[in-house]
CSV table of C-alpha atoms and ligand atoms in Angstrom, one decimal:
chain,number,residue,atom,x,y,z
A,1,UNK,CA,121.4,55.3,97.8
A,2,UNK,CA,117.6,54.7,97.8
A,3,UNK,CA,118.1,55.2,101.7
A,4,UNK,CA,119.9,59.1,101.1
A,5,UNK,CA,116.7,59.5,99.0
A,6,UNK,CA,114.5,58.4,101.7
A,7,UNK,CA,115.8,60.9,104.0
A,8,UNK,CA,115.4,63.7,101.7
A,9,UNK,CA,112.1,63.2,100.9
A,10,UNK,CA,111.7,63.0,104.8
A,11,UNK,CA,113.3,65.9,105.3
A,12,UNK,CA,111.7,67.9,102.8
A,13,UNK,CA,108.6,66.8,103.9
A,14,UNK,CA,109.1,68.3,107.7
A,15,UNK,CA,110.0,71.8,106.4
A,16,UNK,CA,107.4,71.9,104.1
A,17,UNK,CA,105.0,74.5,104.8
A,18,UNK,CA,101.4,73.5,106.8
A,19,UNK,CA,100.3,77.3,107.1
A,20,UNK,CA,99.6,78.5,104.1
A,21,UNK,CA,96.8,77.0,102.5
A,22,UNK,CA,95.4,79.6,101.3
A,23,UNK,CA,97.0,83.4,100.7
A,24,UNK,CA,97.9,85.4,103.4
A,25,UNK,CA,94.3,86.6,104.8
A,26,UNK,CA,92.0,83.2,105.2
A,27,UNK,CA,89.7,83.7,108.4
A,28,UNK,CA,89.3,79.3,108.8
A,29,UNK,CA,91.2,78.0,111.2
A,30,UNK,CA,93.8,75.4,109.8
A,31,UNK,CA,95.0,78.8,107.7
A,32,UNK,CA,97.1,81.8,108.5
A,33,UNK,CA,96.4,85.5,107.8
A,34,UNK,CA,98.3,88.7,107.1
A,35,UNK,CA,96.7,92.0,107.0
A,36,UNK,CA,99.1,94.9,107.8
A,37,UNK,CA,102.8,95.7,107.5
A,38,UNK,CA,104.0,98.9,109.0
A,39,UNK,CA,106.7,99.5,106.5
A,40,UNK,CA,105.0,101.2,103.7
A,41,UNK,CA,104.1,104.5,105.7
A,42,UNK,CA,106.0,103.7,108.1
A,43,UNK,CA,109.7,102.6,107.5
A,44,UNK,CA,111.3,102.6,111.3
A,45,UNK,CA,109.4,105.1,112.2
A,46,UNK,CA,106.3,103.3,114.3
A,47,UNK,CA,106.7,102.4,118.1
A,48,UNK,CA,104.1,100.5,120.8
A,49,UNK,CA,100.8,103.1,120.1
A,50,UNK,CA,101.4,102.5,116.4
A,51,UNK,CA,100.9,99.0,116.9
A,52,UNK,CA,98.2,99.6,119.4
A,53,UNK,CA,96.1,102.0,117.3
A,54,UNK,CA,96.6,99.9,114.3
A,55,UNK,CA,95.2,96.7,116.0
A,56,UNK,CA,92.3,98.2,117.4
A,57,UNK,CA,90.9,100.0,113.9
A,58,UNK,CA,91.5,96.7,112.5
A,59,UNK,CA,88.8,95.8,114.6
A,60,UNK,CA,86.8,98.6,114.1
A,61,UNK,CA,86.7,99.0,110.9
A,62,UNK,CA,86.0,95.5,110.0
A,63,UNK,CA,89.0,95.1,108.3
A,64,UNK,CA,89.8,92.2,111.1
A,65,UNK,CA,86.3,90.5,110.3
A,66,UNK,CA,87.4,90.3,106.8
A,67,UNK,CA,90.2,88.5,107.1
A,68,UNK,CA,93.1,90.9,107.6
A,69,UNK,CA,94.4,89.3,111.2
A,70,UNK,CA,98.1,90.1,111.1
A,71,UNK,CA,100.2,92.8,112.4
A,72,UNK,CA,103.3,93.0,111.0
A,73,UNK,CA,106.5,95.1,112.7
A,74,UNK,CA,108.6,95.5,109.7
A,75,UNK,CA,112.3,96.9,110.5
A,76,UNK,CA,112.6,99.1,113.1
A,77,UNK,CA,111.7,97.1,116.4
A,78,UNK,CA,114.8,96.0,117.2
A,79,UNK,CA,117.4,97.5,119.5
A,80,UNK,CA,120.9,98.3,117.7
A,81,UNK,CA,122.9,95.1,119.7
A,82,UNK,CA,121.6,92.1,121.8
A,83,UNK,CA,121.5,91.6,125.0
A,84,UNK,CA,123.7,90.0,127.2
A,85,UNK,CA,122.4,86.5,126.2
A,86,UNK,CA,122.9,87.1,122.8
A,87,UNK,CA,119.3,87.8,122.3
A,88,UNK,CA,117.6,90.0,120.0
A,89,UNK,CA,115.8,92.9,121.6
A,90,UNK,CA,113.2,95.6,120.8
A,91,UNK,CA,114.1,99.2,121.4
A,92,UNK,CA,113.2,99.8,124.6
A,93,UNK,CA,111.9,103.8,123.8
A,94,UNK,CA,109.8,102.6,120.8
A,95,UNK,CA,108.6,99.5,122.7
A,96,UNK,CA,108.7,99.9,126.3
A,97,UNK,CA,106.4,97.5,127.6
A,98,UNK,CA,107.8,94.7,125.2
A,99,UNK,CA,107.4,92.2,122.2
A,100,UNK,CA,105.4,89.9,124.4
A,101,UNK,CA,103.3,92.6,125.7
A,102,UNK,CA,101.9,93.9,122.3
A,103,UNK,CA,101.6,89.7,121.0
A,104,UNK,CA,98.9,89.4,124.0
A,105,UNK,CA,97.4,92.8,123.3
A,106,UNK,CA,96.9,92.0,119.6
A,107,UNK,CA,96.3,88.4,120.6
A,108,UNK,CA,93.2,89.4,122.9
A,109,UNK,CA,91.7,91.3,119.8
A,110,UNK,CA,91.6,88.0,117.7
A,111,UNK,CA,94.9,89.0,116.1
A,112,UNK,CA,98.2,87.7,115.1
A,113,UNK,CA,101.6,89.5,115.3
A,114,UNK,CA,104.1,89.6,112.7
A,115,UNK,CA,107.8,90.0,113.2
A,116,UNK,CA,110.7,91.1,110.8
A,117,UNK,CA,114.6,89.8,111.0
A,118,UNK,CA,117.1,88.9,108.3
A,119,UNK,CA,119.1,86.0,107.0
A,120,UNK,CA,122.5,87.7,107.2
A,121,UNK,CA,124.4,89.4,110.0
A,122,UNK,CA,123.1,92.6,110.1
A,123,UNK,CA,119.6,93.4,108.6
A,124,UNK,CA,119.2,96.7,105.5
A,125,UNK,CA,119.5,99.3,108.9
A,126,UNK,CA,122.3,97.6,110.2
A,127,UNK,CA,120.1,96.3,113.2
A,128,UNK,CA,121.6,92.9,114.3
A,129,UNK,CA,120.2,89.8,111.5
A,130,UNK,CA,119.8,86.5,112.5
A,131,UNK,CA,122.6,84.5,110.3
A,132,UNK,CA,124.5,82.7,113.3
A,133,UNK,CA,121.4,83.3,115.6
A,134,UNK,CA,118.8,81.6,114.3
A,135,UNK,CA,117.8,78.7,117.2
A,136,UNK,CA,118.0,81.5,119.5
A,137,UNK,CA,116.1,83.9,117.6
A,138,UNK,CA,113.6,81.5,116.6
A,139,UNK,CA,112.6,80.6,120.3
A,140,UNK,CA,112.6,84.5,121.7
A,141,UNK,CA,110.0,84.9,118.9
A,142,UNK,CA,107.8,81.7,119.9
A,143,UNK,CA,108.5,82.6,123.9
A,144,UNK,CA,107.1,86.0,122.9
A,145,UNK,CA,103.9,84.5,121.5
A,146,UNK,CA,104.9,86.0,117.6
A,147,UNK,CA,103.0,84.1,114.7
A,148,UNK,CA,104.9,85.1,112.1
A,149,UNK,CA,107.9,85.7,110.5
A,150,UNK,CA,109.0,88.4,107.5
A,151,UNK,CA,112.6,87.2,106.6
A,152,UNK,CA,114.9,89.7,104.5
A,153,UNK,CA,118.2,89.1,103.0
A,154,UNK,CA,119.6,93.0,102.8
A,155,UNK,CA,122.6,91.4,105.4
A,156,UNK,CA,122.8,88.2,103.1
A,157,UNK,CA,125.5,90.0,101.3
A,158,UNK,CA,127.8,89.9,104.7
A,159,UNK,CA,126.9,86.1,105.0
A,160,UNK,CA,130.0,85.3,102.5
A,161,UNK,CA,129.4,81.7,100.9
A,162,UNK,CA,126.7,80.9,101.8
A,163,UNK,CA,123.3,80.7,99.8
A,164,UNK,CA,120.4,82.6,100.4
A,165,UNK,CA,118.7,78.8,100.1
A,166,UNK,CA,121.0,77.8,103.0
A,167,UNK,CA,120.3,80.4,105.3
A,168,UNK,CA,116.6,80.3,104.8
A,169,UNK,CA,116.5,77.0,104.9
A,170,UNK,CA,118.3,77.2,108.5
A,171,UNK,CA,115.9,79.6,110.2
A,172,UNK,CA,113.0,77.4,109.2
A,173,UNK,CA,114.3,74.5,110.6
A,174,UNK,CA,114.6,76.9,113.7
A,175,UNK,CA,111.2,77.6,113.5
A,176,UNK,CA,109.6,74.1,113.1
A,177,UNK,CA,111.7,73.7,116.4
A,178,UNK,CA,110.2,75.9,118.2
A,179,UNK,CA,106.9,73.6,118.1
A,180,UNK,CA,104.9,77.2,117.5
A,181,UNK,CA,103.1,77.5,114.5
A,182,UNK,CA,105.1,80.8,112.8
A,183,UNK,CA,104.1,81.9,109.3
A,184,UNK,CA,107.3,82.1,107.3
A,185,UNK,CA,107.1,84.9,104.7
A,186,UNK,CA,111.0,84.8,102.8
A,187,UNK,CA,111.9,88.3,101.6
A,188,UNK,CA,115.0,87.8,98.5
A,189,UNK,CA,112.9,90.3,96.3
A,190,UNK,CA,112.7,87.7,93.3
A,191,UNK,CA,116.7,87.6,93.2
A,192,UNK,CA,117.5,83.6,92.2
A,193,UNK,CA,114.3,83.0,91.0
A,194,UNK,CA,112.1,81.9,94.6
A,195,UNK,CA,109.3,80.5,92.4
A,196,UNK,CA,111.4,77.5,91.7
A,197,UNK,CA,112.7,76.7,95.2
A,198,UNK,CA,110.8,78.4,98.3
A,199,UNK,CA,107.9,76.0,98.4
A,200,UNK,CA,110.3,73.7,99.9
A,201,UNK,CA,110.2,75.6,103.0
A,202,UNK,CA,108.7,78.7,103.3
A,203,UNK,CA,104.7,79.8,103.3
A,204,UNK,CA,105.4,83.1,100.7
A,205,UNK,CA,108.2,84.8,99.0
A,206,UNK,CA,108.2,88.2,97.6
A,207,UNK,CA,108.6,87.4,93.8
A,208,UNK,CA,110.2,91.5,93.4
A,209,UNK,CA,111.8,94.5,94.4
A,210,UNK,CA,110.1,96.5,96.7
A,211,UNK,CA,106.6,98.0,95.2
A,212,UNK,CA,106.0,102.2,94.6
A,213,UNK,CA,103.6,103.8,95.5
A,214,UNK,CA,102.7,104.6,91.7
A,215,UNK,CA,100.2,102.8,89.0
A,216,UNK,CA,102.6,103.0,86.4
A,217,UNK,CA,105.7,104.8,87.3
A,218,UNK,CA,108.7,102.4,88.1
A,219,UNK,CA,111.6,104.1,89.5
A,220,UNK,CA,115.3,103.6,87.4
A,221,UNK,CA,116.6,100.2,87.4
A,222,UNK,CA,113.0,98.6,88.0
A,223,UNK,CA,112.9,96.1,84.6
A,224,UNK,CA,109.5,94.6,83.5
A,225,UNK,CA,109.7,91.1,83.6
A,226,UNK,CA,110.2,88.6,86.2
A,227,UNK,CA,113.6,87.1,84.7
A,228,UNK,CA,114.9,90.6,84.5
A,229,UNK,CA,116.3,91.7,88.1
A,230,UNK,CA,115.7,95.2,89.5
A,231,UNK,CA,119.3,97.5,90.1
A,232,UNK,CA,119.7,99.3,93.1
A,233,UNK,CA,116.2,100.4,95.4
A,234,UNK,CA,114.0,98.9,93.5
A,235,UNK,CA,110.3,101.1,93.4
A,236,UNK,CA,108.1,99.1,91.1
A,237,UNK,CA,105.1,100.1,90.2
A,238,UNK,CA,101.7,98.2,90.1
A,239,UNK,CA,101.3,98.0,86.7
A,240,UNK,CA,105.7,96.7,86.3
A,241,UNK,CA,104.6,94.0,89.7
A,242,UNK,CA,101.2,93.0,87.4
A,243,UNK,CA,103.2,92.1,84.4
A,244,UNK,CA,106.3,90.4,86.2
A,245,UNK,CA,103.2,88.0,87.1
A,246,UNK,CA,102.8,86.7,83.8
A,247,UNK,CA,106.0,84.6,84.2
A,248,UNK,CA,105.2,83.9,87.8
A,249,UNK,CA,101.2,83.1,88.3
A,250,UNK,CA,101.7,79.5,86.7
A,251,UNK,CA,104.1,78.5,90.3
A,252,UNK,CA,101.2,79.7,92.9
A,253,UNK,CA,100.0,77.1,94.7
A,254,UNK,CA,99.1,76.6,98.2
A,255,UNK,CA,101.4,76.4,101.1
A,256,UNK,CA,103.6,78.3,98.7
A,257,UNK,CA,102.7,82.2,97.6
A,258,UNK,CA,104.2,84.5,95.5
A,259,UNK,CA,104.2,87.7,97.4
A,260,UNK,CA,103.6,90.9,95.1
A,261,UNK,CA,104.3,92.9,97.8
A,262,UNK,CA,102.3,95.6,100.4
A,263,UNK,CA,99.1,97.0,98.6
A,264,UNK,CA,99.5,100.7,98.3
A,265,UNK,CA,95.5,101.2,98.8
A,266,UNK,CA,94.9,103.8,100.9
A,267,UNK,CA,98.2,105.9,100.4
A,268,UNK,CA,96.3,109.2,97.9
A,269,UNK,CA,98.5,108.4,95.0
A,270,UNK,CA,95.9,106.8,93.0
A,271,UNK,CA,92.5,106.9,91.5
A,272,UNK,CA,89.3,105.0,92.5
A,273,UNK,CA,90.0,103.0,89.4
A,274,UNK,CA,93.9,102.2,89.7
A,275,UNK,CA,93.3,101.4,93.7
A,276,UNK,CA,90.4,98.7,92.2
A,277,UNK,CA,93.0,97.4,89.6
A,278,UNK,CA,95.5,96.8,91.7
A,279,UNK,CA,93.1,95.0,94.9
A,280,UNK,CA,92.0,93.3,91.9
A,281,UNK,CA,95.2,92.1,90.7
A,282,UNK,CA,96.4,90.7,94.1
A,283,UNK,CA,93.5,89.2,94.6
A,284,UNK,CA,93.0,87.0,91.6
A,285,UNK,CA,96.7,85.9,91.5
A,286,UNK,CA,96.5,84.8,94.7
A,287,UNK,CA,99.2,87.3,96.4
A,288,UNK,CA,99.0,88.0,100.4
A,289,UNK,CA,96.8,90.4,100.7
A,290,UNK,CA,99.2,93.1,103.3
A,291,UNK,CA,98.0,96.6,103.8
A,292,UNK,CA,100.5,99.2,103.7
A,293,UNK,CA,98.4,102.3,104.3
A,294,UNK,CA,97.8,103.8,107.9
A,295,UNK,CA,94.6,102.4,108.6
A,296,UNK,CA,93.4,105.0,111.3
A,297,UNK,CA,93.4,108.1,108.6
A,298,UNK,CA,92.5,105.9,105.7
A,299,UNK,CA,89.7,107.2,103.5
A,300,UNK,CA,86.1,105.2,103.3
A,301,UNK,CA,86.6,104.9,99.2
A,302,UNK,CA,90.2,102.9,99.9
A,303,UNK,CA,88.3,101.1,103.3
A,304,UNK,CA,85.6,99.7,100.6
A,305,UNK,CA,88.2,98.3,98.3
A,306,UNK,CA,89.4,96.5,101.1
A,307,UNK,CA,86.6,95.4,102.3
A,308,UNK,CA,85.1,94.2,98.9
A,309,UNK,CA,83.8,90.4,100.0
A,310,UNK,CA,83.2,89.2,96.5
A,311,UNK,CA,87.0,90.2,95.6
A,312,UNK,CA,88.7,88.8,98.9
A,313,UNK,CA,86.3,85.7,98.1
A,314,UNK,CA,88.2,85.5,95.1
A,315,UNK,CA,91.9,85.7,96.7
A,316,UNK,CA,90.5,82.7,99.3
A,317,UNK,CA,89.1,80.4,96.3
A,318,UNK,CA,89.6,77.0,97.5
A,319,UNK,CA,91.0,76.0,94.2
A,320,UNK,CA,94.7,78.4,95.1
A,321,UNK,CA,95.2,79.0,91.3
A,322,UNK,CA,96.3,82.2,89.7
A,323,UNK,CA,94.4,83.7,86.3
A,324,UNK,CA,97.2,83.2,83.6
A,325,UNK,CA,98.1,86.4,81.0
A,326,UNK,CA,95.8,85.8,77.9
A,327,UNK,CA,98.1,87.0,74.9
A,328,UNK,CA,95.8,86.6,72.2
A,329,UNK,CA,93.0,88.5,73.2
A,330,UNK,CA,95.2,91.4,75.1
A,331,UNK,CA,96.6,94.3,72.9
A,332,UNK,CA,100.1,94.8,74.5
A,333,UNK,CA,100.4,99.2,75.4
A,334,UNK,CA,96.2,98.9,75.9
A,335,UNK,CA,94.2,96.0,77.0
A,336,UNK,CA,95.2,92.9,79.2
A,337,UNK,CA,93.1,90.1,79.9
A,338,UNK,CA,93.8,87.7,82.0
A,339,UNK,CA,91.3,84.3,83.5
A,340,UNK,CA,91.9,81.4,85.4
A,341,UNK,CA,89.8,78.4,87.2
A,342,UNK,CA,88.0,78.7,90.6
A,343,UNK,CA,86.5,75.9,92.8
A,344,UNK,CA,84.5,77.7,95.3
A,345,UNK,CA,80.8,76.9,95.3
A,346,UNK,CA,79.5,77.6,91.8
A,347,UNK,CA,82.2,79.8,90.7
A,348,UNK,CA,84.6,78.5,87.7
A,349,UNK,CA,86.2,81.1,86.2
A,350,UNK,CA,87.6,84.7,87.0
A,351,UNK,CA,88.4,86.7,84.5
A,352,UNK,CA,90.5,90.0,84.2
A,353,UNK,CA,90.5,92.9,81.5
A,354,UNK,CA,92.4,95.4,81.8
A,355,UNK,CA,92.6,99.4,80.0
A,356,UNK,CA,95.6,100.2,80.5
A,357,UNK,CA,95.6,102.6,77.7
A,358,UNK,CA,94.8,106.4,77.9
A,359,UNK,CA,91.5,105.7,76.7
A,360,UNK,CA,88.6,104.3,77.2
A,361,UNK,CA,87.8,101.2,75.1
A,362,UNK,CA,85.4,98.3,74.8
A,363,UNK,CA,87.4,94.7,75.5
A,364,UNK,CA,85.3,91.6,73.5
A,365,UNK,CA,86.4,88.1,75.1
A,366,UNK,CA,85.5,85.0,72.7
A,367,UNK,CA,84.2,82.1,75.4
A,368,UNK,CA,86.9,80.2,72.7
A,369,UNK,CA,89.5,81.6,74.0
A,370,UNK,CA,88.7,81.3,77.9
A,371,UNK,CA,91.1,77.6,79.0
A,372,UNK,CA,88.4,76.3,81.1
A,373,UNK,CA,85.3,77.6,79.7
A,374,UNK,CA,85.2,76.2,76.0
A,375,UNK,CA,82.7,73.3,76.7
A,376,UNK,CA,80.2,75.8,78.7
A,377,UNK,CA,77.2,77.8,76.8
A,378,UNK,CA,76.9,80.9,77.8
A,379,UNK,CA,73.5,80.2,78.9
A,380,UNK,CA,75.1,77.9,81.6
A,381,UNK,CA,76.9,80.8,82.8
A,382,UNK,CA,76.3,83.5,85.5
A,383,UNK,CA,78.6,86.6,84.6
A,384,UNK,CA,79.5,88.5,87.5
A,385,UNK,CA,80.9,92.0,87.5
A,386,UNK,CA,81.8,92.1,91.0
A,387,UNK,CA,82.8,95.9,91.1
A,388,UNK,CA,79.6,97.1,89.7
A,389,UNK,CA,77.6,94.4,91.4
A,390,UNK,CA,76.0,93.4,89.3
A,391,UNK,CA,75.2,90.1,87.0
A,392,UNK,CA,75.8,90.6,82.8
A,393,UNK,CA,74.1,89.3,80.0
A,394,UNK,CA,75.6,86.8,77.8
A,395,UNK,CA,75.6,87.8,74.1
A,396,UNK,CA,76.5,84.6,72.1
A,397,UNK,CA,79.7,83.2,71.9
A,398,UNK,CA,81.8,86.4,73.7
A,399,UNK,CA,81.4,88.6,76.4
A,400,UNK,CA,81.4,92.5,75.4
A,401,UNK,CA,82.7,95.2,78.2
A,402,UNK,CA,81.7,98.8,76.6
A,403,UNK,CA,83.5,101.6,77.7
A,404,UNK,CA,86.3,100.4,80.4
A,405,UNK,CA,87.5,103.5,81.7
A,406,UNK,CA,91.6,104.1,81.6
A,407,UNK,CA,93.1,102.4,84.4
A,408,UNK,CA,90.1,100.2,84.7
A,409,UNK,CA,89.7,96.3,85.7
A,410,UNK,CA,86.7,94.6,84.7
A,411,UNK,CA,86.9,91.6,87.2
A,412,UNK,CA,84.2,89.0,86.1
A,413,UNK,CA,83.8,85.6,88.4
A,414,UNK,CA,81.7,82.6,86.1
A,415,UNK,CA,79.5,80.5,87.9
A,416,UNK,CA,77.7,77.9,86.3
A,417,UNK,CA,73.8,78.2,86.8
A,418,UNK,CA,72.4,75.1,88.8
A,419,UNK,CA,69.3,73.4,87.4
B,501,GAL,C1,113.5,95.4,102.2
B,501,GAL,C2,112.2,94.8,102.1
B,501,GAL,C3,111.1,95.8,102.5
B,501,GAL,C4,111.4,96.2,103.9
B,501,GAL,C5,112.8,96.8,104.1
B,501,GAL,C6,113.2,97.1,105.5
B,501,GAL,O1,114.6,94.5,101.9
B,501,GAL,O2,112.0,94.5,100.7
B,501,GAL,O3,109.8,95.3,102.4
B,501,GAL,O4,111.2,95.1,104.8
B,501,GAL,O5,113.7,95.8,103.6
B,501,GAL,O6,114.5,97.7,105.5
């Protein structure tokens, strides 16, 4: 018996994750990075110069400096069938010079690439999956140079019997095989509950249906919390991913991520303020940070957000915790707030309020009712507004935030003051 044990824990062990110490972005080098998906604006519509263009304003816009180093091909790459070895193959129209070619052209810019298959058969387009294929699969993508993996399950449903956990858990076996370091990002869409098992081999896990492009309009079938699961294509809005993380931020922890999905920054449906709440949002609970906009016609006000050092300092906290929902001092329909620890430096607390009212309205937080922060006086504390830029005064025993526009995230970071 205690020997069975042994070799589970062994097991477990080997397909634990190494990668993901931090969320999808980290620019250190014993972490991985994500920065852009193509799917968003995209869906299988993007070929080589897509890639190409995308990689090189990465660059140019900084975007690459601040920590967004993947390139992700969503679906779309692939060729209808394999080849004559059974391999998988990209379409050789969209991608004539090859897989391989754009993982050295990305790689020469100080980039990663990002690949997409599926755990069943077929993958949601009917482009061949990897359930049967996944040794071979796994080594065309390391002899290719990719870095990582996004892993869907739309063809799980031809894979008959077998589990979603079983067929995950093959390709990343695969993948530790291949001796290449490949980010493994699972894709289930929050079906069976991930937060409970895909730390034991995986690096993320989308914790949802698929995001809208909307602050607050879900599409039908989307259901608000995390237990609930969405019907049908599900289009979830920010606000509907936000508060499906009130069940899920206690479970993020490094080498394991809760993935709220592509940001939506950058795609002119939202305001200044909702595109803030939402960078804010998956940020402070620690989701990969994966631009779905098309970065070469993006404007500078969505670039900024992006680029906001003090909030991606926040996503790469050393400590890897997420801010938990604060019921008592949130009024459900209006205000949500929302803190959590942080290691980095100085830093020990970031804090979240939410309007998400029609209104504006002032939010008062009690230091009381902070976890984290009840032995500090306030004149131990810095407060730091980090979209206005600016440092607050401390008035007593509560912070006061006057007039928070509708739609608008006040995102405070704590630090205590050395002496
Ligand atoms: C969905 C997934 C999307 C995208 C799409 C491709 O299952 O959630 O992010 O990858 O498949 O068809």
């Amino acid at each position: 018996m205690e020997l069975i044990a042994l070799c589970l824990i062994i097991n477990s062990l080997c397909v634990a994750s190494r990668l993901a110490v931090k969320p999808q972005m980290e620019t250190s080098a014993n972490t991985e990075a994500i920065g852009w998906n193509s799917w968003n604006t995209f869906k299988t519509n993007f070929n080589q110069s897509t890639i190409e263009d995308t990689a090189s304003t990465l660059v140019s816009t900084g975007l690459a400096r601040a920590g967004y180093n993947y390139v992700v091909l969503d679906e779309g790459w692939q060729a209808l069938t394999r080849d004559s070895h059974g391999r998988q193959q990209p379409n050789a129209t969209k991608f004539p010079s090859g897989i391989s070619y754009l993982a050295d052209y990305v790689h020469r810019l100080g980039l990663k690439l990002g690949i997409y298959s599926d755990a069943g058969i077929y993958d949601c387009g009917f482009y061949p999956g990897s359930y049967g294929f996944e040794e071979v699969d796994a080594d065309t993508y390391a002899t290719w140079g990719v870095d990582y993996l996004k892993y869907d399950n739309c063809g799980g449903f031809y894979a008959n019997t077998v589990s979603p956990q079983e067929r995950f858990l093959t390709m990343s076996y695969a993948l530790k095989n291949t001796g290449r370091d490949i980010f493994y990002s699972l894709c289930q869409w929050g079906n069976q509950f991930p937060w409970f098992w895909a730390d034991q081999f995986s690096d993320s896990y989308r914790m949802s249906g698929d995001i809208k492009s909307s602050f607050n309009s879900d599409s039908s079938g989307v259901c608000k919390t995390a237990y609930c699961l969405n019907t049908g294509y599900a289009g979830v809005s920010v606000l509907t991913m936000i508060r499906k993380m009130r069940e899920i931020s206690a479970f993020q922890a490094p080498g394991s991520w809760a993935d709220m999905d592509m940001l939506e920054i950058g795609t002119g449906t939202m305001t200044e303020f909702e595109e803030r709440t939402h960078f804010s949002f998956w940020a402070a609970l620690k989701s990969p940070l994966i631009i779905g906009a098309d970065i070469t016609k993006i404007s500078s006000t969505s670039l900024a957000i992006l680029l906001n050092k003090e909030v991606i300092a926040i996503s790469q906290d050393d400590a890897g915790i997420a801010p938990t929902f604060l019921p008592n001092i949130s009024v459900e329909g209006s205000v949500q707030v929302w803190a959590g620890p942080l290691s980095s430096q100085n830093s020990k607390c970031v804090i979240l309020a939410l309007n998400y009212g029609n209104n504006s309205t002032d939010i008062t937080i009690p230091w009381g009712q902070i976890p984290t922060l009840q032995n500090f006086k306030s004149a131990q504390l810095k407060i730091r507004d980090v979209w206005a830029e600016q440092n607050l005064k401390t008035t007593g025993m509560e912070i006061k935030l006057l007039n928070v526009s509708s739609h608008q995230t006040k995102l405070l970071v704590l630090s205590a003051i050395q002496r």
